[in-house]
Amino acid sequence: MPAYRPEEIEKKWQAHWKAHSTFQARNHSEKPKYYVLDMFPYPSGAGLHVGHPLGYIASDIVTRFKRLQGFNVLHPMGFDSFGLPAEQYAIQTGQHPALTTDQNIETYIKQLSSLGFSYDWSREIRTSDASYYKWTQWIFLKLFNSWYNLDTNKAEPLTALTARFAERGSEGIRAAGDEADRLSFSAGQWQLFNEHQKLAAVHSYRLAYQQDTYVNWCPGLGTVLSNDEVKDGLSERGGYPVERRLMPQWNLRITAYADRLLQGLDTLDWPDAVKEMQRNWIGRSIGAEVTFPVQGSETAQIKVYTTRVDTIYGATFLVLAPEHELVDQLTTPDQRAAVDEYIAATKRRSERDRMADTKTVSGVFTGAYGLNPVNNEPVQIWLADYVLAGYGTGAVMAVPSGDQRDYLFATHFGLPIPAISDAQQNLDQQADPTKEGRYINSGIINGLTYKEATQKLIAYLEEKGLGRGKVNFRLRDSIFGRQRYWGEPIPIYYKDGTAYGIAESDLPLVLPEINEYKPTETGEPPLGRAQNWLYRDQYPYELSTMPGWAGSSWYYLRYMDPTNEARFVSEEAEQYWGNVDLYMGGAEHATGHLLYARFWYLFLKDLGLVSSNEPFQKLINQGMILGRSNFLYFLNVIWSTSLGDEDATKVPTPLIYISKPLLDRFLAGKQTNEDEELVKSGIKTATASWSKKHNRDYYPGAISYEHSFAAHVDVNIVNDDILDVEAARKWRPDFEDAVFITEPNGKYVCGTEVEKMSKSKHNVVNPDVLISKYGADALRLYEMFLGPLEQYKPWNTNGISGVGSFLKKFWRLFHPEDGDLAVTDDTPTPAELKALHKAIQKAKEDVEKFSFNTSVSLFMITVNELTALKCHKRAILEPLVLLVSPFAPHLAEELWQELGHKAGSVSSARYPEFREEYLVEDTVTYPLAINGKVRDQMQFAAAATAAEIETAVLASDFLARFGEGKSAKKVIVVPGRMVNVVV
């Protein structure tokens, strides 16, 4: 097989790696460990397109490079296999989601394997396997049976809390969560509580707890959706309306870890943008909680949290979230209809839409008034959807002179905007949030500075029992339940209406079989259809399942020890692997998966179950590969037929598509006579064809080039922007009789645009097609060659052929003219050694800084240099194989074996040693100048002294040729740079 045939080589080595478990990692090794992880995929039915493998290729290069450096590398792969798409397909077809999921996974495994990834497939996990989600349920039970002790700043078992209750009651216990939700009792009262009362008292301390929560409810899908799954008030999947609804939901108390999640970011080697997104999402702020009494009520009061308590005298109205618990009580009869209408409209908007919409001003007056606690002035109480029930207290004190959103609201509804600082300016135009100057119109803080005013007001409010200083977070507790079937069952059962965790020995709680996958007719989640699904045959189970992020919050730990039946991961394996050294995945997971995984890890750390401080030490966000779309251009011809009285909408009209450059010439008024004849001919062909097919005469009227619209066409039937017309006719039935007006050379040229890859845009390129044509190694190199890993890059299939040519050129260093192996043991020349060691040094630097595109360029330059030198020497080519092996592993394995090494051993070789002496130049070329103007150049030994160089220059004919008969006054030698003769 002298010629390079990737289709044979790649299948051969993929089979070898699989048969010999080449990449299987060991949990015990004298080598240093390195853990490389990809964010595992959800296996959709569409399979992979060429944009998906970008991060996988990059992580595989690092994996193979680290093996060459002597590391014991863990590089696993698995599948996030629970999820809504499979469930929706099950609802539509009646097919169990497990069948769809397994079929999709097999497609993914086949595609991933065809790309030559060095995964340890013996560690594959699937979140939908009961053997895996047993431990997801186990972690949930640990959360259910734990509380967060603010004194020790860590999670502890509930048994420690109940022991304190028995000893001294609830007094003095500082726990994460809302104190208002908790009972106050003595030790004696605790002892008198029955089982139900004790569990009720404990529930509000749990890290996994149930309470009424506002959620995104989608009636069309019959489930709660995350904010990420809602866009413009509609479900991302299916486009069903979504509304905000108060429902009993399971929550995880991630807020207990808010400070630690913030602090930990400083220790991580993550992109600054991702860390900043998490910081903003957690949103730590220092301020005050203030109580506004409600006018006319002895009990009702509104609590607000503010970071600018210094502005309280400027609070001229209160704004509540439409979902606020006091709305019904506060609304006066004359405002009832308006309030109800506004609340109904708000329910149709997601939290994300409400937060993002900063331009629309909307609200409704409740008819009620609050009292400003510092001056007892009445303030109107309004509802507005920019206030969220789940953030802070669900109410804000509006200070229109200092906050632009409050300013716009006050301006819109004609509410007062008093100045509160002598430094505020232009309040007739906009708010001024300055902290400069001194306060005016502000009672007890008149004349004070910002810092003085803040301290005095907090002290005053605390003294009067009307407020307190407080640290607040934007982060909310995580809604954990989903009203779906295809997810992990929550291991909870109910006894007399009280939630109990099932015994750990009864795990896993396996997903039961049901006859339909949609909610029941009475509105229960799909699990309500399960027959006789009871804990120990008597207690009903929780009918919600866990969200998709549950299984992905700890999967990296299971990879360390995937078959352990006694523990979620053994202590030995966890301590050996520690945490993930390199995590590759998308930045879109910054405030979802990445935050939840850190939360779960910190919780497991509190329980002494993991040994590091964070799960993922280094994170890289690969950029997106954008699709290159192609377009056809429909020629807009006004037609009439012999059946003129027929409804025009029922008359089919000829389809005529015009080549893009031809259309552009007509639009610019630069068409030629030949162009006009092409269009006339195309219309004539369409007229004759369609008249015959539809048994009526078509009469072409006016032609409107300006209104010729573009339509996406499948990029897989376009080559270098030239449409395969016959393939197009087969692609869509309505194209069968279409007329394609081509360029004078007979080619139809499509339009192009760079867009996100999407099936709807017909710009998805299947990697299987490219692998069959060019090989996996070419695809791997090309994806890396497109540009810096973290950046967005446009895809162009036309470019991959150049990489394929490079690999053939590399092959011919070993097989000149595609003949037999012709590697010699001759001694390499200095030029050959220099080319090799430049490559050794730079390839190492490039991979270590994840600059893979420059590595590919380097390989191309090096191969060109060695080809020009006609180098076929083992001492040069053997190390070069190792350099290229992380990028083109199949070709490297083949050549490595041909060079006499054990089959499949390129991964266990050692990275070539860089020797700097081979880069030292023997000679240096010096520019020679007269009075600073370069005239010539001379070559000297690299070790030549300045005196030796001066003597040689003066002894040459340089001065005679360029000195215009003048003698040298001075010779300046800049070592290694240049020589200047002053005359």
PDB file of C-alpha atoms in Angstrom, residues 761-966:
ATOM      1  CA  LYS A 761     -30.570  26.540   6.920  1.00  0.00           C
ATOM      2  CA  HIS A 762     -29.445  23.383   5.086  1.00  0.00           C
ATOM      3  CA  ASN A 763     -25.817  24.268   5.917  1.00  0.00           C
ATOM      4  CA  VAL A 764     -25.032  21.305   8.151  1.00  0.00           C
ATOM      5  CA  VAL A 765     -22.052  19.301   6.945  1.00  0.00           C
ATOM      6  CA  ASN A 766     -21.928  15.685   8.069  1.00  0.00           C
ATOM      7  CA  PRO A 767     -18.428  14.671   9.174  1.00  0.00           C
ATOM      8  CA  ASP A 768     -19.054  11.135   7.899  1.00  0.00           C
ATOM      9  CA  VAL A 769     -19.120  12.445   4.323  1.00  0.00           C
ATOM     10  CA  LEU A 770     -15.832  14.317   4.734  1.00  0.00           C
ATOM     11  CA  ILE A 771     -14.138  11.407   6.487  1.00  0.00           C
ATOM     12  CA  SER A 772     -15.082   9.062   3.653  1.00  0.00           C
ATOM     13  CA  LYS A 773     -13.655  11.516   1.119  1.00  0.00           C
ATOM     14  CA  TYR A 774     -10.589  12.970   2.850  1.00  0.00           C
ATOM     15  CA  GLY A 775     -10.052  10.933   6.024  1.00  0.00           C
ATOM     16  CA  ALA A 776     -10.431  11.677   9.727  1.00  0.00           C
ATOM     17  CA  ASP A 777      -6.880  12.983  10.085  1.00  0.00           C
ATOM     18  CA  ALA A 778      -7.558  15.609   7.416  1.00  0.00           C
ATOM     19  CA  LEU A 779     -10.779  16.666   9.150  1.00  0.00           C
ATOM     20  CA  ARG A 780      -9.012  16.882  12.526  1.00  0.00           C
ATOM     21  CA  LEU A 781      -6.218  19.034  11.108  1.00  0.00           C
ATOM     22  CA  TYR A 782      -8.573  21.234   9.114  1.00  0.00           C
ATOM     23  CA  GLU A 783     -10.804  22.037  12.088  1.00  0.00           C
ATOM     24  CA  MET A 784      -7.735  23.066  14.065  1.00  0.00           C
ATOM     25  CA  PHE A 785      -6.342  25.030  11.102  1.00  0.00           C
ATOM     26  CA  LEU A 786      -9.484  27.190  10.796  1.00  0.00           C
ATOM     27  CA  GLY A 787      -8.315  29.604  13.491  1.00  0.00           C
ATOM     28  CA  PRO A 788      -7.739  30.104  17.238  1.00  0.00           C
ATOM     29  CA  LEU A 789      -9.621  27.529  19.283  1.00  0.00           C
ATOM     30  CA  GLU A 790     -11.668  30.008  21.326  1.00  0.00           C
ATOM     31  CA  GLN A 791     -12.856  32.106  18.386  1.00  0.00           C
ATOM     32  CA  TYR A 792     -15.867  31.729  16.085  1.00  0.00           C
ATOM     33  CA  LYS A 793     -14.792  30.408  12.681  1.00  0.00           C
ATOM     34  CA  PRO A 794     -16.609  30.106   9.364  1.00  0.00           C
ATOM     35  CA  TRP A 795     -16.686  26.658   7.796  1.00  0.00           C
ATOM     36  CA  ASN A 796     -15.741  26.171   4.174  1.00  0.00           C
ATOM     37  CA  THR A 797     -15.600  22.592   2.935  1.00  0.00           C
ATOM     38  CA  ASN A 798     -13.487  23.692  -0.013  1.00  0.00           C
ATOM     39  CA  GLY A 799     -10.488  24.252   2.271  1.00  0.00           C
ATOM     40  CA  ILE A 800     -10.157  20.696   3.537  1.00  0.00           C
ATOM     41  CA  SER A 801      -8.609  19.505   0.280  1.00  0.00           C
ATOM     42  CA  GLY A 802      -5.516  21.591   1.038  1.00  0.00           C
ATOM     43  CA  VAL A 803      -5.016  19.769   4.323  1.00  0.00           C
ATOM     44  CA  GLY A 804      -5.496  16.463   2.518  1.00  0.00           C
ATOM     45  CA  SER A 805      -2.707  17.463   0.120  1.00  0.00           C
ATOM     46  CA  PHE A 806      -0.437  18.266   3.051  1.00  0.00           C
ATOM     47  CA  LEU A 807      -0.929  14.784   4.528  1.00  0.00           C
ATOM     48  CA  LYS A 808      -0.034  13.217   1.176  1.00  0.00           C
ATOM     49  CA  LYS A 809       3.108  15.365   1.092  1.00  0.00           C
ATOM     50  CA  PHE A 810       3.979  14.251   4.614  1.00  0.00           C
ATOM     51  CA  TRP A 811       3.506  10.619   3.542  1.00  0.00           C
ATOM     52  CA  ARG A 812       5.896  11.131   0.632  1.00  0.00           C
ATOM     53  CA  LEU A 813       8.742  12.060   2.975  1.00  0.00           C
ATOM     54  CA  PHE A 814       8.613   8.356   3.871  1.00  0.00           C
ATOM     55  CA  HIS A 815       7.342   7.058   0.521  1.00  0.00           C
ATOM     56  CA  PRO A 816       8.865   9.194  -2.241  1.00  0.00           C
ATOM     57  CA  GLU A 817       6.550   9.322  -5.248  1.00  0.00           C
ATOM     58  CA  ASP A 818       4.208   7.030  -3.297  1.00  0.00           C
ATOM     59  CA  GLY A 819       6.684   4.193  -3.620  1.00  0.00           C
ATOM     60  CA  ASP A 820       8.013   1.825  -0.975  1.00  0.00           C
ATOM     61  CA  LEU A 821       9.324   3.015   2.378  1.00  0.00           C
ATOM     62  CA  ALA A 822      12.614   4.804   1.650  1.00  0.00           C
ATOM     63  CA  VAL A 823      13.777   5.963   5.071  1.00  0.00           C
ATOM     64  CA  THR A 824      17.533   5.903   5.515  1.00  0.00           C
ATOM     65  CA  ASP A 825      19.890   5.861   8.502  1.00  0.00           C
ATOM     66  CA  ASP A 826      22.076   8.585   7.027  1.00  0.00           C
ATOM     67  CA  THR A 827      23.417  11.325   9.290  1.00  0.00           C
ATOM     68  CA  PRO A 828      21.195  14.432   9.113  1.00  0.00           C
ATOM     69  CA  THR A 829      22.551  17.759   7.922  1.00  0.00           C
ATOM     70  CA  PRO A 830      22.511  20.904  10.099  1.00  0.00           C
ATOM     71  CA  ALA A 831      19.651  22.321   8.012  1.00  0.00           C
ATOM     72  CA  GLU A 832      17.556  19.182   8.590  1.00  0.00           C
ATOM     73  CA  LEU A 833      18.291  19.192  12.321  1.00  0.00           C
ATOM     74  CA  LYS A 834      17.408  22.868  12.514  1.00  0.00           C
ATOM     75  CA  ALA A 835      14.050  22.296  10.789  1.00  0.00           C
ATOM     76  CA  LEU A 836      13.224  19.413  13.138  1.00  0.00           C
ATOM     77  CA  HIS A 837      14.186  21.113  16.394  1.00  0.00           C
ATOM     78  CA  LYS A 838      12.397  24.325  15.497  1.00  0.00           C
ATOM     79  CA  ALA A 839       9.310  22.159  15.096  1.00  0.00           C
ATOM     80  CA  ILE A 840       9.906  20.264  18.369  1.00  0.00           C
ATOM     81  CA  GLN A 841      10.190  23.501  20.319  1.00  0.00           C
ATOM     82  CA  LYS A 842       7.296  25.364  18.731  1.00  0.00           C
ATOM     83  CA  ALA A 843       4.866  22.428  18.623  1.00  0.00           C
ATOM     84  CA  LYS A 844       5.337  21.935  22.364  1.00  0.00           C
ATOM     85  CA  GLU A 845       4.807  25.643  23.044  1.00  0.00           C
ATOM     86  CA  ASP A 846       1.750  25.752  20.798  1.00  0.00           C
ATOM     87  CA  VAL A 847       0.019  22.756  22.372  1.00  0.00           C
ATOM     88  CA  GLU A 848       0.750  23.973  25.895  1.00  0.00           C
ATOM     89  CA  LYS A 849      -0.951  27.287  25.095  1.00  0.00           C
ATOM     90  CA  PHE A 850      -3.699  25.552  23.051  1.00  0.00           C
ATOM     91  CA  SER A 851      -2.692  27.330  19.839  1.00  0.00           C
ATOM     92  CA  PHE A 852      -3.473  24.406  17.572  1.00  0.00           C
ATOM     93  CA  ASN A 853      -3.943  26.386  14.369  1.00  0.00           C
ATOM     94  CA  THR A 854      -0.335  27.588  14.505  1.00  0.00           C
ATOM     95  CA  SER A 855       0.801  24.002  15.100  1.00  0.00           C
ATOM     96  CA  VAL A 856      -0.806  22.888  11.843  1.00  0.00           C
ATOM     97  CA  SER A 857       0.865  25.778  10.022  1.00  0.00           C
ATOM     98  CA  LEU A 858       4.171  24.754  11.594  1.00  0.00           C
ATOM     99  CA  PHE A 859       3.830  21.172  10.351  1.00  0.00           C
ATOM    100  CA  MET A 860       3.135  22.410   6.826  1.00  0.00           C
ATOM    101  CA  ILE A 861       6.202  24.671   6.868  1.00  0.00           C
ATOM    102  CA  THR A 862       8.414  21.911   8.266  1.00  0.00           C
ATOM    103  CA  VAL A 863       7.285  19.361   5.696  1.00  0.00           C
ATOM    104  CA  ASN A 864       7.895  21.875   2.919  1.00  0.00           C
ATOM    105  CA  GLU A 865      11.421  22.524   4.231  1.00  0.00           C
ATOM    106  CA  LEU A 866      12.239  18.818   4.515  1.00  0.00           C
ATOM    107  CA  THR A 867      10.778  18.125   1.081  1.00  0.00           C
ATOM    108  CA  ALA A 868      12.977  20.831  -0.413  1.00  0.00           C
ATOM    109  CA  LEU A 869      15.975  19.288   1.371  1.00  0.00           C
ATOM    110  CA  LYS A 870      14.975  15.857  -0.011  1.00  0.00           C
ATOM    111  CA  CYS A 871      15.171  14.526   3.537  1.00  0.00           C
ATOM    112  CA  HIS A 872      14.235  10.868   4.060  1.00  0.00           C
ATOM    113  CA  LYS A 873      16.337  10.253   7.187  1.00  0.00           C
ATOM    114  CA  ARG A 874      15.127   8.285  10.188  1.00  0.00           C
ATOM    115  CA  ALA A 875      16.782  10.657  12.687  1.00  0.00           C
ATOM    116  CA  ILE A 876      14.586  13.461  11.376  1.00  0.00           C
ATOM    117  CA  LEU A 877      11.376  11.727  10.312  1.00  0.00           C
ATOM    118  CA  GLU A 878      10.899   9.473  13.336  1.00  0.00           C
ATOM    119  CA  PRO A 879      10.671  12.404  15.826  1.00  0.00           C
ATOM    120  CA  LEU A 880       8.486  14.241  13.308  1.00  0.00           C
ATOM    121  CA  VAL A 881       5.958  11.390  13.403  1.00  0.00           C
ATOM    122  CA  LEU A 882       5.663  11.859  17.157  1.00  0.00           C
ATOM    123  CA  LEU A 883       5.086  15.612  16.787  1.00  0.00           C
ATOM    124  CA  VAL A 884       2.268  15.053  14.320  1.00  0.00           C
ATOM    125  CA  SER A 885       0.724  12.061  16.141  1.00  0.00           C
ATOM    126  CA  PRO A 886      -1.626  14.034  18.458  1.00  0.00           C
ATOM    127  CA  PHE A 887      -3.112  15.765  15.399  1.00  0.00           C
ATOM    128  CA  ALA A 888      -3.099  12.956  12.812  1.00  0.00           C
ATOM    129  CA  PRO A 889      -2.975   9.801  14.948  1.00  0.00           C
ATOM    130  CA  HIS A 890      -3.922   7.257  12.286  1.00  0.00           C
ATOM    131  CA  LEU A 891      -1.219   8.315   9.848  1.00  0.00           C
ATOM    132  CA  ALA A 892       1.294   8.515  12.689  1.00  0.00           C
ATOM    133  CA  GLU A 893       0.500   4.973  13.875  1.00  0.00           C
ATOM    134  CA  GLU A 894       0.946   3.621  10.345  1.00  0.00           C
ATOM    135  CA  LEU A 895       4.292   5.306   9.790  1.00  0.00           C
ATOM    136  CA  TRP A 896       5.497   4.460  13.303  1.00  0.00           C
ATOM    137  CA  GLN A 897       4.878   0.789  12.642  1.00  0.00           C
ATOM    138  CA  GLU A 898       6.577   1.017   9.241  1.00  0.00           C
ATOM    139  CA  LEU A 899       9.615   2.497  10.996  1.00  0.00           C
ATOM    140  CA  GLY A 900       9.925  -0.757  12.938  1.00  0.00           C
ATOM    141  CA  HIS A 901       8.099  -0.020  16.178  1.00  0.00           C
ATOM    142  CA  LYS A 902       5.500  -2.186  17.873  1.00  0.00           C
ATOM    143  CA  ALA A 903       2.042  -1.777  16.401  1.00  0.00           C
ATOM    144  CA  GLY A 904      -0.029   0.843  18.235  1.00  0.00           C
ATOM    145  CA  SER A 905       2.881   2.070  20.342  1.00  0.00           C
ATOM    146  CA  VAL A 906       3.058   5.671  19.148  1.00  0.00           C
ATOM    147  CA  SER A 907       0.925   6.733  22.141  1.00  0.00           C
ATOM    148  CA  SER A 908       3.378   5.215  24.618  1.00  0.00           C
ATOM    149  CA  ALA A 909       6.465   6.780  23.024  1.00  0.00           C
ATOM    150  CA  ARG A 910       8.136   9.853  24.500  1.00  0.00           C
ATOM    151  CA  TYR A 911       7.970  13.375  23.131  1.00  0.00           C
ATOM    152  CA  PRO A 912      11.206  14.210  21.271  1.00  0.00           C
ATOM    153  CA  GLU A 913      13.875  16.080  23.212  1.00  0.00           C
ATOM    154  CA  PHE A 914      14.535  19.618  22.074  1.00  0.00           C
ATOM    155  CA  ARG A 915      18.206  20.508  21.652  1.00  0.00           C
ATOM    156  CA  GLU A 916      18.885  24.203  21.373  1.00  0.00           C
ATOM    157  CA  GLU A 917      22.345  23.796  19.877  1.00  0.00           C
ATOM    158  CA  TYR A 918      20.768  22.758  16.574  1.00  0.00           C
ATOM    159  CA  LEU A 919      19.165  26.201  16.282  1.00  0.00           C
ATOM    160  CA  VAL A 920      22.420  28.106  16.795  1.00  0.00           C
ATOM    161  CA  GLU A 921      23.475  29.717  13.522  1.00  0.00           C
ATOM    162  CA  ASP A 922      27.083  29.041  12.300  1.00  0.00           C
ATOM    163  CA  THR A 923      27.146  32.303  10.372  1.00  0.00           C
ATOM    164  CA  VAL A 924      25.411  35.651  10.561  1.00  0.00           C
ATOM    165  CA  THR A 925      24.662  37.943   7.613  1.00  0.00           C
ATOM    166  CA  TYR A 926      25.392  41.587   8.474  1.00  0.00           C
ATOM    167  CA  PRO A 927      23.910  44.523   6.531  1.00  0.00           C
ATOM    168  CA  LEU A 928      26.693  47.004   5.645  1.00  0.00           C
ATOM    169  CA  ALA A 929      25.858  50.727   5.718  1.00  0.00           C
ATOM    170  CA  ILE A 930      27.607  53.968   4.762  1.00  0.00           C
ATOM    171  CA  ASN A 931      26.575  56.789   7.118  1.00  0.00           C
ATOM    172  CA  GLY A 932      23.506  54.767   8.118  1.00  0.00           C
ATOM    173  CA  LYS A 933      22.348  53.888   4.594  1.00  0.00           C
ATOM    174  CA  VAL A 934      22.534  50.141   3.845  1.00  0.00           C
ATOM    175  CA  ARG A 935      24.523  49.413   0.688  1.00  0.00           C
ATOM    176  CA  ASP A 936      25.571  45.764   0.875  1.00  0.00           C
ATOM    177  CA  GLN A 937      25.853  42.727   3.150  1.00  0.00           C
ATOM    178  CA  MET A 938      28.592  40.340   4.275  1.00  0.00           C
ATOM    179  CA  GLN A 939      28.560  36.989   6.060  1.00  0.00           C
ATOM    180  CA  PHE A 940      30.668  36.360   9.165  1.00  0.00           C
ATOM    181  CA  ALA A 941      31.157  33.521  11.614  1.00  0.00           C
ATOM    182  CA  ALA A 942      28.605  33.739  14.433  1.00  0.00           C
ATOM    183  CA  ALA A 943      31.489  33.867  16.929  1.00  0.00           C
ATOM    184  CA  ALA A 944      33.377  36.675  15.136  1.00  0.00           C
ATOM    185  CA  THR A 945      34.378  39.626  17.349  1.00  0.00           C
ATOM    186  CA  ALA A 946      33.657  43.271  16.527  1.00  0.00           C
ATOM    187  CA  ALA A 947      37.357  43.873  15.805  1.00  0.00           C
ATOM    188  CA  GLU A 948      37.492  40.950  13.402  1.00  0.00           C
ATOM    189  CA  ILE A 949      34.382  42.179  11.586  1.00  0.00           C
ATOM    190  CA  GLU A 950      35.758  45.745  11.329  1.00  0.00           C
ATOM    191  CA  THR A 951      39.056  44.507   9.912  1.00  0.00           C
ATOM    192  CA  ALA A 952      37.302  42.334   7.318  1.00  0.00           C
ATOM    193  CA  VAL A 953      34.998  45.154   6.191  1.00  0.00           C
ATOM    194  CA  LEU A 954      37.876  47.626   5.766  1.00  0.00           C
ATOM    195  CA  ALA A 955      39.928  45.014   3.941  1.00  0.00           C
ATOM    196  CA  SER A 956      37.117  44.417   1.437  1.00  0.00           C
ATOM    197  CA  ASP A 957      36.220  46.588  -1.534  1.00  0.00           C
ATOM    198  CA  PHE A 958      33.064  47.868   0.224  1.00  0.00           C
ATOM    199  CA  LEU A 959      34.456  51.341   0.912  1.00  0.00           C
ATOM    200  CA  ALA A 960      35.918  51.622  -2.567  1.00  0.00           C
ATOM    201  CA  ARG A 961      32.540  50.775  -4.166  1.00  0.00           C
ATOM    202  CA  PHE A 962      30.283  52.875  -1.968  1.00  0.00           C
ATOM    203  CA  GLY A 963      32.492  55.434  -0.105  1.00  0.00           C
ATOM    204  CA  GLU A 964      32.725  57.926  -2.987  1.00  0.00           C
ATOM    205  CA  GLY A 965      36.496  58.141  -2.460  1.00  0.00           C
ATOM    206  CA  LYS A 966      36.195  59.122   1.193  1.00  0.00           C
TER     207      LYS A 966
END
